[in-house]
Amino acid sequence: MNTGQLLRGATAFIAVLSLVSSTAKAKVDVSPKDYQVAESLQKVFESVAEKVKPAVVNISTVSEVRVSHPPIPPEFRDFFHEFGIPFPQFPNKFKTRALGSGFIVKVKDGWAYILTNNHVVANAKKIRVKLSDGSVYKAKVVGKDPKTDVALIKIKVGNKKVPVVELGDSNNIKVGEFVIAVGNPYGLNWTVTHGIVSAKGRHGLGLNPIEDFIQTDAAINPGNSGGPLCDIHGKVIGINSAIVREAQGLGFAVPINIAKKVMNDLLKYGKVIRGWLGVYIEDVSPDLAQKFNVKGGVLVTKVMPGSPAEKGGLKSGDIIVKYNGEDVKNVADLQLKVINTPPGRRVPVTIIRDGKTMVLNVKIGQMPGTENLATVDLMSKFGLSVQKLTPELRKRLGIPNWVKNGVIVTSVKPGSPAEDAGLREGDIIVEAGITPRSLKPVRKVDDLIKVIKQSGSSGVLLKVVRGEGVFYVVLKPEE
C-alpha cells in the first residue's frame, strides 16, 4: 500500500467518525403530547388484556392414534421361535397429547360454554380445561364443525362465577385495524400479542372446506389455536385458527360471525344447518368476462338434477351476478351467502343468460349431508352407529313384521360401552328412556339422541329386538 492509498483511507475513516459523532449528538425532540399518545395506546392494550384474559382457557387433550403394521414374514416368526424368544408385540394404537386455547362465551344452567377450533378437540378422548384462576375441569363436546374448524365444548361450573367474553361483529372490521390475540402458544399460558388486520376474506388456502379468514400479523403460534382475536374494545372478532409455517407474521382467524352461527345452530338443533343451491361454479376470469360480455359474477358450470337451482330455473352457462340483492364477488362470496341463508327461504338470484339480465326466484334447500356432528359425537362415545329402519333394510334383513319402528345398529366398536351392554350389529332399538316408565318409541335417530342427551352419567335404558326375541340393556357412557 502506497502513501496515497494510506491518506485516502485515513480521510475516509475521519469522515465516518465525523458522521457518527454528528449522529450521536443529534437530538430528537419529544413533546409531552407525544408521550400522551403513546401512553393512551398502551392503556388500550392493557385494558383489552385485563378484560379478555380471564375468559380465555387452556385446553389440553388426549387422543388415540391407531396404526397399521405391515404383515410379518413367517421366516421372522420362525427365527424367534427357534431360539425360544417371545415374538415382540407391536402396539396398534398409542396416545398423543396436545394443547390449544378457547374462550368462554356463555354460562347457562351451571354450564360454561367455550368456543375453540375443531382441530383442537377433533379426535380427543379426554379434554381438560384450565381456567385463569388455575382450576381444572373435564370438558364435554357440544358439537363440532370441520367445514369451518369451529367447535363448542362445555364444562360444569355450577354456581361458580366465571368471566365471559363479549362477541363483536366481524363484518364491520377494517383492514389496518389494531387487533389483540390471546392464547397459550407452546404452553405459555395467557400470552397476549398485538398487530393489525392484514386482510379480510382470505380463501383458497386449502385449510378448511369453508374459508373466509381474517389475516393478521399478530403473533400466532402452535397452542394459540382456538383463542380469541379481539378489537381494541376487547370484543372478539375471530378465532385464531392457522399459521403459515413457512412464513413469519402470517396468521389466520375464523370470523366470529361464522362461529356464532355454528354455535347457535349446535345449541338449538344439535347440528349445523346450511343453505344449499346445488350448482357447480367457477370464478369469471378476464378472458371469460370478455367471452360472456360481463364484468363480474360467477359462472354456473353444472346444475345438479333435482336441486333448488334446477327447480328455480338456473342453467349451465348462466352468470350469477347478484344474490338476494347483493353483488356476487367470487365463488367464495356466493358460497358464504348461500350457506348462511335459512333453508326454505326464497331468494332473488340475478343472472345474465345469453347477454340478457334475468331475476330468478329460488327456494334455497338444506345442504345434503349437513353434519349432525353433535349426534355423531354422542354416538361415538358409546361405540356404536345406528340408522333409521327403512323398508329396504327391513326386507333385506328379514326384520319381523311386528317390528313397526326403530333404529338399526349398523356397527359396534370392540371394547366400547355398547359392546359391554351386549349390543350387536343388526339389533333394532325400538324404545329408549331414562327409567322403565319413561320409555318411548324410537322412530328415528334423533329420538334416541334426545334421550341420550337427557340421561347423563346414569345411562339410558333401551328396549332391543334381536331376531324374534326382545330384551333390555342399559347403555352407559364411558368413564
Short mmCIF file of C-alpha atoms in Angstrom, two decimals:
data_model
loop_
_atom_site.label_atom_id
_atom_site.label_comp_id
_atom_site.label_asym_id
_atom_site.label_seq_id
_atom_site.Cartn_x
_atom_site.Cartn_y
_atom_site.Cartn_z
CA MET A 1 0.00 0.00 0.00
CA ASN A 2 1.50 3.41 -1.03
CA THR A 3 1.28 6.75 0.78
CA GLY A 4 -1.60 7.99 -1.38
CA GLN A 5 -3.73 4.97 -0.52
CA LEU A 6 -3.00 5.44 3.18
CA LEU A 7 -4.03 9.08 3.04
CA ARG A 8 -7.25 8.28 1.21
CA GLY A 9 -8.08 5.56 3.76
CA ALA A 10 -7.40 7.87 6.68
CA THR A 11 -9.52 10.62 5.15
CA ALA A 12 -12.45 8.21 4.68
CA PHE A 13 -12.10 6.93 8.27
CA ILE A 14 -12.13 10.50 9.65
CA ALA A 15 -15.25 11.25 7.57
CA VAL A 16 -17.04 8.23 9.04
CA LEU A 17 -16.05 9.26 12.57
CA SER A 18 -17.38 12.75 11.92
CA LEU A 19 -20.69 11.33 10.67
CA VAL A 20 -21.02 9.04 13.69
CA SER A 21 -20.16 11.91 16.03
CA SER A 22 -22.74 14.24 14.46
CA THR A 23 -25.35 11.48 14.56
CA ALA A 24 -24.66 10.79 18.24
CA LYS A 25 -25.07 14.47 19.03
CA ALA A 26 -28.36 14.72 17.13
CA LYS A 27 -31.30 15.45 19.44
CA VAL A 28 -34.85 14.09 19.00
CA ASP A 29 -37.42 16.44 20.42
CA VAL A 30 -40.32 14.56 22.08
CA SER A 31 -43.18 16.62 23.37
CA PRO A 32 -45.43 15.71 26.33
CA LYS A 33 -48.23 15.25 23.79
CA ASP A 34 -46.22 12.54 22.01
CA TYR A 35 -45.87 10.65 25.26
CA GLN A 36 -49.60 11.05 25.96
CA VAL A 37 -50.48 9.48 22.61
CA ALA A 38 -48.15 6.53 23.22
CA GLU A 39 -49.42 6.08 26.78
CA SER A 40 -53.04 6.20 25.60
CA LEU A 41 -52.40 3.41 23.07
CA GLN A 42 -50.55 1.42 25.72
CA LYS A 43 -53.51 1.76 28.09
CA VAL A 44 -55.85 0.45 25.38
CA PHE A 45 -53.79 -2.73 25.01
CA GLU A 46 -53.58 -3.10 28.80
CA SER A 47 -57.34 -2.68 29.09
CA VAL A 48 -58.06 -5.33 26.46
CA ALA A 49 -55.65 -7.78 28.11
CA GLU A 50 -57.27 -7.28 31.54
CA LYS A 51 -60.75 -7.65 30.06
CA VAL A 52 -60.20 -10.72 27.89
CA LYS A 53 -57.52 -12.85 29.61
CA PRO A 54 -59.73 -14.09 32.48
CA ALA A 55 -62.20 -15.63 29.99
CA VAL A 56 -59.51 -17.37 27.93
CA VAL A 57 -58.90 -21.03 28.79
CA ASN A 58 -56.13 -23.54 28.27
CA ILE A 59 -57.34 -26.76 26.58
CA SER A 60 -55.34 -29.98 26.85
CA THR A 61 -56.41 -33.14 25.06
CA VAL A 62 -55.53 -36.81 24.93
CA SER A 63 -56.16 -38.54 21.61
CA GLU A 64 -55.78 -42.13 20.49
CA VAL A 65 -53.99 -42.77 17.21
CA ARG A 66 -54.30 -46.17 15.52
CA VAL A 67 -51.52 -47.51 13.31
CA SER A 68 -51.43 -50.41 10.88
CA HIS A 69 -48.34 -52.59 10.86
CA PRO A 70 -47.21 -54.44 7.72
CA PRO A 71 -47.57 -58.23 7.85
CA ILE A 72 -44.60 -60.02 9.44
CA PRO A 73 -42.92 -62.60 7.14
CA PRO A 74 -43.18 -66.16 8.55
CA GLU A 75 -39.38 -66.61 8.50
CA PHE A 76 -39.03 -63.84 11.09
CA ARG A 77 -41.53 -65.51 13.38
CA ASP A 78 -39.74 -68.88 12.89
CA PHE A 79 -36.43 -67.28 13.80
CA PHE A 80 -37.75 -66.05 17.15
CA HIS A 81 -39.50 -69.39 17.79
CA GLU A 82 -36.35 -71.40 17.01
CA PHE A 83 -34.30 -69.60 19.66
CA GLY A 84 -37.16 -69.60 22.19
CA ILE A 85 -37.50 -65.85 22.15
CA PRO A 86 -41.02 -64.42 22.53
CA PHE A 87 -42.08 -62.67 19.34
CA PRO A 88 -42.37 -58.90 20.03
CA GLN A 89 -45.86 -57.46 20.03
CA PHE A 90 -46.16 -54.11 18.30
CA PRO A 91 -48.86 -51.77 19.66
CA ASN A 92 -51.58 -50.88 17.15
CA LYS A 93 -52.53 -47.70 18.96
CA PHE A 94 -50.87 -45.03 21.05
CA LYS A 95 -51.92 -41.86 22.84
CA THR A 96 -50.96 -38.33 21.90
CA ARG A 97 -51.33 -35.13 23.86
CA ALA A 98 -51.95 -31.64 22.52
CA LEU A 99 -52.58 -28.11 23.75
CA GLY A 100 -54.88 -25.40 22.49
CA SER A 101 -56.90 -22.40 23.58
CA GLY A 102 -60.52 -21.37 23.86
CA PHE A 103 -62.73 -18.70 25.38
CA ILE A 104 -65.90 -18.72 27.46
CA VAL A 105 -68.86 -17.30 25.53
CA LYS A 106 -71.86 -18.26 27.64
CA VAL A 107 -72.88 -19.57 31.05
CA LYS A 108 -76.25 -21.30 31.47
CA ASP A 109 -77.68 -23.77 34.00
CA GLY A 110 -74.31 -24.28 35.64
CA TRP A 111 -72.50 -24.97 32.36
CA ALA A 112 -69.84 -22.71 30.85
CA TYR A 113 -69.74 -22.90 27.04
CA ILE A 114 -66.39 -22.49 25.30
CA LEU A 115 -65.64 -21.77 21.64
CA THR A 116 -62.46 -23.25 20.16
CA ASN A 117 -61.18 -24.81 16.95
CA ASN A 118 -62.45 -28.16 15.75
CA HIS A 119 -58.90 -29.37 15.16
CA VAL A 120 -58.10 -28.77 18.85
CA VAL A 121 -60.69 -31.33 20.05
CA ALA A 122 -61.50 -33.32 16.89
CA ASN A 123 -60.15 -36.74 17.90
CA ALA A 124 -59.83 -36.20 21.64
CA LYS A 125 -60.73 -38.99 24.04
CA LYS A 126 -60.24 -36.71 27.03
CA ILE A 127 -60.48 -32.92 27.20
CA ARG A 128 -59.39 -30.85 30.17
CA VAL A 129 -59.93 -27.12 30.51
CA LYS A 130 -57.85 -24.90 32.77
CA LEU A 131 -59.30 -21.53 33.76
CA SER A 132 -57.30 -18.40 34.50
CA ASP A 133 -57.72 -18.98 38.25
CA GLY A 134 -55.93 -22.33 37.91
CA SER A 135 -58.99 -24.55 38.34
CA VAL A 136 -59.24 -27.55 36.00
CA TYR A 137 -62.41 -29.19 34.60
CA LYS A 138 -63.32 -32.12 32.40
CA ALA A 139 -64.98 -30.90 29.23
CA LYS A 140 -67.69 -32.35 27.03
CA VAL A 141 -68.11 -31.69 23.32
CA VAL A 142 -71.39 -30.00 22.45
CA GLY A 143 -70.72 -30.13 18.72
CA LYS A 144 -68.06 -29.78 16.04
CA ASP A 145 -67.97 -28.36 12.54
CA PRO A 146 -64.94 -29.42 10.46
CA LYS A 147 -66.09 -27.29 7.50
CA THR A 148 -65.34 -24.06 9.40
CA ASP A 149 -62.95 -25.53 12.01
CA VAL A 150 -65.21 -24.41 14.87
CA ALA A 151 -66.13 -26.46 17.94
CA LEU A 152 -68.22 -25.82 21.05
CA ILE A 153 -67.39 -27.55 24.32
CA LYS A 154 -68.73 -27.12 27.85
CA ILE A 155 -67.63 -27.54 31.46
CA LYS A 156 -69.76 -27.91 34.59
CA VAL A 157 -69.04 -24.90 36.85
CA GLY A 158 -72.18 -24.98 39.00
CA ASN A 159 -72.74 -21.71 40.85
CA LYS A 160 -69.19 -20.50 40.29
CA LYS A 161 -68.99 -17.13 38.57
CA VAL A 162 -66.75 -17.28 35.53
CA PRO A 163 -65.87 -14.42 33.15
CA VAL A 164 -67.37 -14.31 29.66
CA VAL A 165 -66.03 -12.55 26.57
CA GLU A 166 -68.07 -10.08 24.53
CA LEU A 167 -68.56 -11.09 20.90
CA GLY A 168 -68.14 -8.43 18.24
CA ASP A 169 -69.17 -8.13 14.58
CA SER A 170 -66.52 -9.39 12.16
CA ASN A 171 -68.39 -7.91 9.19
CA ASN A 172 -67.51 -4.40 10.34
CA ILE A 173 -63.76 -4.76 10.79
CA LYS A 174 -61.41 -2.81 8.53
CA VAL A 175 -58.00 -3.70 7.10
CA GLY A 176 -55.39 -1.87 9.16
CA GLU A 177 -57.30 -2.04 12.46
CA PHE A 178 -55.36 -2.92 15.60
CA VAL A 179 -56.08 -6.44 16.92
CA ILE A 180 -55.02 -8.34 20.03
CA ALA A 181 -54.58 -12.14 20.17
CA VAL A 182 -54.74 -14.09 23.43
CA GLY A 183 -53.86 -17.75 23.86
CA ASN A 184 -51.43 -20.37 25.07
CA PRO A 185 -48.66 -20.68 22.46
CA TYR A 186 -46.28 -23.56 23.22
CA GLY A 187 -48.00 -23.92 26.61
CA LEU A 188 -47.09 -20.35 27.65
CA ASN A 189 -50.44 -19.60 29.23
CA TRP A 190 -52.37 -16.39 28.62
CA THR A 191 -49.93 -14.82 26.19
CA VAL A 192 -51.02 -11.51 24.63
CA THR A 193 -49.77 -10.31 21.23
CA HIS A 194 -50.92 -7.48 19.01
CA GLY A 195 -50.89 -6.48 15.35
CA ILE A 196 -53.29 -5.34 12.68
CA VAL A 197 -55.89 -6.82 10.36
CA SER A 198 -53.73 -7.54 7.33
CA ALA A 199 -56.55 -8.67 5.03
CA LYS A 200 -60.14 -9.93 5.03
CA GLY A 201 -61.95 -12.67 3.15
CA ARG A 202 -58.92 -14.88 2.60
CA HIS A 203 -59.93 -18.13 0.88
CA GLY A 204 -58.42 -20.81 -1.30
CA LEU A 205 -55.77 -21.65 1.31
CA GLY A 206 -56.83 -25.30 1.49
CA LEU A 207 -57.16 -25.18 5.27
CA ASN A 208 -60.95 -25.60 5.59
CA PRO A 209 -63.76 -26.54 3.19
CA ILE A 210 -65.37 -23.16 4.02
CA GLU A 211 -62.86 -20.32 4.18
CA ASP A 212 -63.33 -16.61 4.85
CA PHE A 213 -60.30 -15.94 7.04
CA ILE A 214 -59.18 -12.76 8.72
CA GLN A 215 -55.44 -12.42 8.08
CA THR A 216 -53.36 -10.80 10.82
CA ASP A 217 -49.73 -10.19 11.68
CA ALA A 218 -50.40 -10.56 15.41
CA ALA A 219 -48.06 -13.33 16.56
CA ILE A 220 -49.91 -16.68 16.44
CA ASN A 221 -48.10 -19.92 17.21
CA PRO A 222 -48.98 -23.57 17.94
CA GLY A 223 -51.16 -23.53 21.05
CA ASN A 224 -52.87 -20.27 20.06
CA SER A 225 -55.43 -22.26 18.07
CA GLY A 226 -58.92 -21.63 19.43
CA GLY A 227 -58.01 -18.42 21.24
CA PRO A 228 -59.72 -15.07 20.62
CA LEU A 229 -58.68 -12.32 18.22
CA CYS A 230 -60.03 -9.07 19.66
CA ASP A 231 -60.51 -5.47 18.57
CA ILE A 232 -59.31 -2.53 20.67
CA HIS A 233 -62.59 -2.56 22.61
CA GLY A 234 -61.98 -6.10 23.81
CA LYS A 235 -64.70 -7.63 21.62
CA VAL A 236 -63.88 -10.95 19.98
CA ILE A 237 -63.86 -10.67 16.20
CA GLY A 238 -62.28 -14.02 15.34
CA ILE A 239 -60.97 -17.40 16.48
CA ASN A 240 -57.23 -17.81 15.91
CA SER A 241 -57.04 -20.87 13.72
CA ALA A 242 -53.98 -21.28 11.50
CA ILE A 243 -50.48 -20.15 10.71
CA VAL A 244 -48.26 -20.46 7.66
CA ARG A 245 -45.20 -22.26 8.97
CA GLU A 246 -43.03 -21.26 6.02
CA ALA A 247 -43.62 -17.54 6.66
CA GLN A 248 -43.37 -15.13 9.58
CA GLY A 249 -46.22 -12.86 10.57
CA LEU A 250 -48.98 -14.69 8.70
CA GLY A 251 -51.85 -15.80 10.92
CA PHE A 252 -55.47 -16.56 10.13
CA ALA A 253 -58.62 -16.38 12.22
CA VAL A 254 -62.17 -17.64 11.60
CA PRO A 255 -64.51 -14.60 11.64
CA ILE A 256 -66.63 -14.59 14.78
CA ASN A 257 -69.85 -14.17 12.77
CA ILE A 258 -69.24 -17.59 11.21
CA ALA A 259 -68.50 -19.07 14.64
CA LYS A 260 -71.65 -17.51 16.12
CA LYS A 261 -73.85 -19.21 13.54
CA VAL A 262 -72.18 -22.57 14.18
CA MET A 263 -72.57 -22.12 17.94
CA ASN A 264 -76.22 -21.09 17.75
CA ASP A 265 -77.08 -23.98 15.41
CA LEU A 266 -75.35 -26.52 17.65
CA LEU A 267 -77.18 -25.22 20.72
CA LYS A 268 -80.56 -25.05 19.01
CA TYR A 269 -80.55 -28.01 16.64
CA GLY A 270 -77.59 -30.15 17.73
CA LYS A 271 -76.21 -29.79 14.20
CA VAL A 272 -75.19 -27.11 11.71
CA ILE A 273 -77.92 -26.03 9.29
CA ARG A 274 -76.75 -24.65 5.95
CA GLY A 275 -78.46 -23.44 2.82
CA TRP A 276 -77.91 -25.22 -0.49
CA LEU A 277 -78.28 -24.09 -4.09
CA GLY A 278 -76.96 -27.13 -5.94
CA VAL A 279 -74.63 -25.74 -8.61
CA TYR A 280 -71.02 -26.13 -9.70
CA ILE A 281 -69.49 -22.70 -10.18
CA GLU A 282 -66.20 -21.02 -11.07
CA ASP A 283 -64.84 -17.50 -10.93
CA VAL A 284 -65.22 -15.34 -14.03
CA SER A 285 -61.69 -14.69 -15.30
CA PRO A 286 -60.92 -11.68 -17.52
CA ASP A 287 -60.98 -13.96 -20.58
CA LEU A 288 -64.34 -15.46 -19.60
CA ALA A 289 -65.71 -11.99 -18.84
CA GLN A 290 -64.79 -10.93 -22.37
CA LYS A 291 -66.36 -14.01 -23.96
CA PHE A 292 -69.57 -13.76 -21.94
CA ASN A 293 -69.60 -9.95 -22.16
CA VAL A 294 -69.92 -9.47 -18.38
CA LYS A 295 -67.98 -7.51 -15.77
CA GLY A 296 -68.07 -9.98 -12.90
CA GLY A 297 -70.02 -12.64 -11.03
CA VAL A 298 -69.58 -16.41 -11.07
CA LEU A 299 -70.16 -18.86 -13.90
CA VAL A 300 -72.52 -21.82 -13.43
CA THR A 301 -70.78 -24.84 -14.99
CA LYS A 302 -73.29 -27.51 -13.92
CA VAL A 303 -76.69 -27.70 -12.24
CA MET A 304 -77.40 -30.72 -10.05
CA PRO A 305 -80.53 -32.68 -11.01
CA GLY A 306 -83.40 -32.10 -8.62
CA SER A 307 -81.56 -29.30 -6.81
CA PRO A 308 -83.06 -25.96 -5.73
CA ALA A 309 -81.10 -24.35 -8.57
CA GLU A 310 -82.72 -26.60 -11.19
CA LYS A 311 -86.17 -26.08 -9.72
CA GLY A 312 -85.53 -22.33 -9.68
CA GLY A 313 -84.61 -22.24 -13.38
CA LEU A 314 -80.82 -21.91 -13.27
CA LYS A 315 -78.90 -23.41 -16.20
CA SER A 316 -75.31 -24.22 -17.09
CA GLY A 317 -73.70 -21.14 -18.67
CA ASP A 318 -75.60 -18.65 -16.50
CA ILE A 319 -73.58 -15.90 -14.84
CA ILE A 320 -74.79 -15.18 -11.28
CA VAL A 321 -74.14 -11.50 -10.62
CA LYS A 322 -76.40 -10.85 -7.61
CA TYR A 323 -77.75 -12.95 -4.76
CA ASN A 324 -80.57 -11.60 -2.62
CA GLY A 325 -79.88 -8.11 -3.97
CA GLU A 326 -76.15 -8.16 -3.17
CA ASP A 327 -73.33 -8.26 -5.71
CA VAL A 328 -71.56 -11.61 -6.07
CA LYS A 329 -67.78 -11.05 -5.97
CA ASN A 330 -66.44 -14.56 -6.43
CA VAL A 331 -67.07 -18.25 -5.73
CA ALA A 332 -66.28 -17.99 -2.02
CA ASP A 333 -68.54 -14.97 -1.67
CA LEU A 334 -71.53 -16.79 -3.23
CA GLN A 335 -70.89 -19.93 -1.18
CA LEU A 336 -70.96 -17.94 2.06
CA LYS A 337 -74.12 -16.12 1.03
CA VAL A 338 -75.91 -19.38 0.23
CA ILE A 339 -74.86 -21.41 3.28
CA ASN A 340 -75.93 -18.57 5.58
CA THR A 341 -79.42 -18.50 4.03
CA PRO A 342 -82.03 -20.40 6.08
CA PRO A 343 -83.32 -23.40 4.10
CA GLY A 344 -86.81 -22.81 2.77
CA ARG A 345 -86.34 -19.09 2.14
CA ARG A 346 -86.98 -17.75 -1.38
CA VAL A 347 -84.16 -15.56 -2.66
CA PRO A 348 -83.92 -13.42 -5.83
CA VAL A 349 -80.92 -14.54 -7.91
CA THR A 350 -79.88 -12.16 -10.69
CA ILE A 351 -78.26 -13.85 -13.67
CA ILE A 352 -77.02 -12.97 -17.13
CA ARG A 353 -78.05 -15.51 -19.80
CA ASP A 354 -77.20 -15.01 -23.45
CA GLY A 355 -76.48 -11.34 -22.75
CA LYS A 356 -79.82 -10.74 -21.06
CA THR A 357 -80.33 -9.98 -17.37
CA MET A 358 -82.92 -12.09 -15.55
CA VAL A 359 -84.06 -12.42 -11.94
CA LEU A 360 -84.99 -15.92 -10.76
CA ASN A 361 -86.85 -16.62 -7.54
CA VAL A 362 -85.08 -19.64 -5.99
CA LYS A 363 -86.18 -21.54 -2.89
CA ILE A 364 -82.99 -22.44 -1.02
CA GLY A 365 -82.74 -26.03 0.20
CA GLN A 366 -80.79 -27.65 3.03
CA MET A 367 -77.29 -28.85 2.24
CA PRO A 368 -77.31 -32.63 1.78
CA GLY A 369 -75.31 -34.42 4.43
CA THR A 370 -75.44 -31.38 6.71
CA GLU A 371 -73.36 -32.58 9.62
CA ASN A 372 -75.35 -33.78 12.57
CA LEU A 373 -72.00 -33.56 14.33
CA ALA A 374 -73.36 -33.42 17.85
CA THR A 375 -75.18 -36.70 17.07
CA VAL A 376 -72.07 -38.30 15.63
CA ASP A 377 -70.06 -37.25 18.65
CA LEU A 378 -72.64 -38.60 21.12
CA MET A 379 -72.90 -41.93 19.34
CA SER A 380 -69.11 -42.29 19.09
CA LYS A 381 -68.84 -42.02 22.88
CA PHE A 382 -70.87 -45.21 23.19
CA GLY A 383 -69.07 -47.02 20.39
CA LEU A 384 -71.97 -47.70 18.07
CA SER A 385 -73.57 -46.27 14.97
CA VAL A 386 -77.22 -46.50 14.04
CA GLN A 387 -79.56 -45.59 11.22
CA LYS A 388 -83.29 -45.43 10.70
CA LEU A 389 -85.03 -48.69 9.86
CA THR A 390 -86.22 -48.26 6.26
CA PRO A 391 -88.49 -50.58 4.22
CA GLU A 392 -85.48 -51.60 2.12
CA LEU A 393 -83.47 -52.57 5.22
CA ARG A 394 -86.49 -54.36 6.69
CA LYS A 395 -86.84 -56.50 3.57
CA ARG A 396 -83.11 -57.14 3.10
CA LEU A 397 -82.52 -58.12 6.74
CA GLY A 398 -85.76 -60.04 7.22
CA ILE A 399 -86.99 -57.92 10.14
CA PRO A 400 -90.21 -59.38 11.68
CA ASN A 401 -93.42 -57.66 10.57
CA TRP A 402 -94.41 -56.93 14.16
CA VAL A 403 -91.42 -54.57 14.48
CA LYS A 404 -93.03 -51.39 13.18
CA ASN A 405 -90.39 -48.74 14.07
CA GLY A 406 -86.87 -48.41 15.38
CA VAL A 407 -83.25 -47.73 14.51
CA ILE A 408 -80.86 -50.48 13.47
CA VAL A 409 -77.39 -50.85 14.96
CA THR A 410 -75.01 -50.80 12.00
CA SER A 411 -71.72 -51.23 13.89
CA VAL A 412 -70.39 -51.80 17.41
CA LYS A 413 -66.86 -50.85 18.39
CA PRO A 414 -64.91 -53.57 20.23
CA GLY A 415 -64.40 -52.77 23.91
CA SER A 416 -66.91 -49.93 23.81
CA PRO A 417 -69.81 -49.25 26.22
CA ALA A 418 -72.17 -50.54 23.51
CA GLU A 419 -70.36 -53.89 23.39
CA ASP A 420 -70.24 -54.01 27.20
CA ALA A 421 -74.02 -53.53 27.24
CA GLY A 422 -74.41 -56.54 24.93
CA LEU A 423 -75.44 -54.75 21.76
CA ARG A 424 -74.61 -56.30 18.37
CA GLU A 425 -74.69 -55.25 14.77
CA GLY A 426 -78.21 -55.83 13.41
CA ASP A 427 -80.02 -55.19 16.71
CA ILE A 428 -83.12 -53.00 16.48
CA ILE A 429 -83.55 -50.34 19.19
CA VAL A 430 -87.32 -49.81 19.43
CA GLU A 431 -87.70 -47.89 22.72
CA ALA A 432 -85.49 -45.68 24.89
CA GLY A 433 -85.85 -43.91 28.22
CA ILE A 434 -84.13 -43.00 31.47
CA THR A 435 -86.46 -45.20 33.54
CA PRO A 436 -88.90 -48.00 32.60
CA ARG A 437 -91.83 -45.59 32.95
CA SER A 438 -90.22 -43.03 30.65
CA LEU A 439 -89.64 -45.48 27.77
CA LYS A 440 -90.78 -44.02 24.46
CA PRO A 441 -90.79 -45.38 20.90
CA VAL A 442 -87.66 -44.71 18.83
CA ARG A 443 -88.82 -43.87 15.31
CA LYS A 444 -85.72 -42.03 14.12
CA VAL A 445 -82.14 -41.43 15.22
CA ASP A 446 -82.98 -38.05 16.77
CA ASP A 447 -85.42 -39.77 19.16
CA LEU A 448 -82.57 -41.85 20.54
CA ILE A 449 -80.20 -38.88 20.70
CA LYS A 450 -82.74 -36.83 22.64
CA VAL A 451 -82.96 -39.47 25.37
CA ILE A 452 -79.17 -39.93 25.46
CA LYS A 453 -78.69 -36.19 26.00
CA GLN A 454 -81.09 -36.27 28.96
CA SER A 455 -79.66 -39.41 30.56
CA GLY A 456 -76.31 -38.02 31.71
CA SER A 457 -73.99 -40.40 33.54
CA SER A 458 -76.85 -42.67 34.71
CA GLY A 459 -77.13 -44.17 31.24
CA VAL A 460 -80.11 -44.87 29.01
CA LEU A 461 -82.48 -47.84 29.12
CA LEU A 462 -83.01 -49.45 25.71
CA LYS A 463 -85.58 -51.97 24.53
CA VAL A 464 -83.94 -54.06 21.83
CA VAL A 465 -85.21 -56.58 19.28
CA ARG A 466 -82.86 -59.31 18.10
CA GLY A 467 -84.32 -61.88 15.74
CA GLU A 468 -87.65 -62.91 17.28
CA GLY A 469 -86.56 -62.00 20.83
CA VAL A 470 -86.83 -58.83 22.91
CA PHE A 471 -84.53 -57.72 25.75
CA TYR A 472 -83.46 -54.62 27.69
CA VAL A 473 -79.97 -53.13 28.14
CA VAL A 474 -78.57 -50.14 29.98
CA LEU A 475 -76.15 -48.14 27.86
CA LYS A 476 -73.77 -46.04 29.96
CA PRO A 477 -71.19 -43.52 28.75
CA GLU A 478 -67.53 -44.43 29.01
CA GLU A 479 -65.97 -43.43 32.34
#
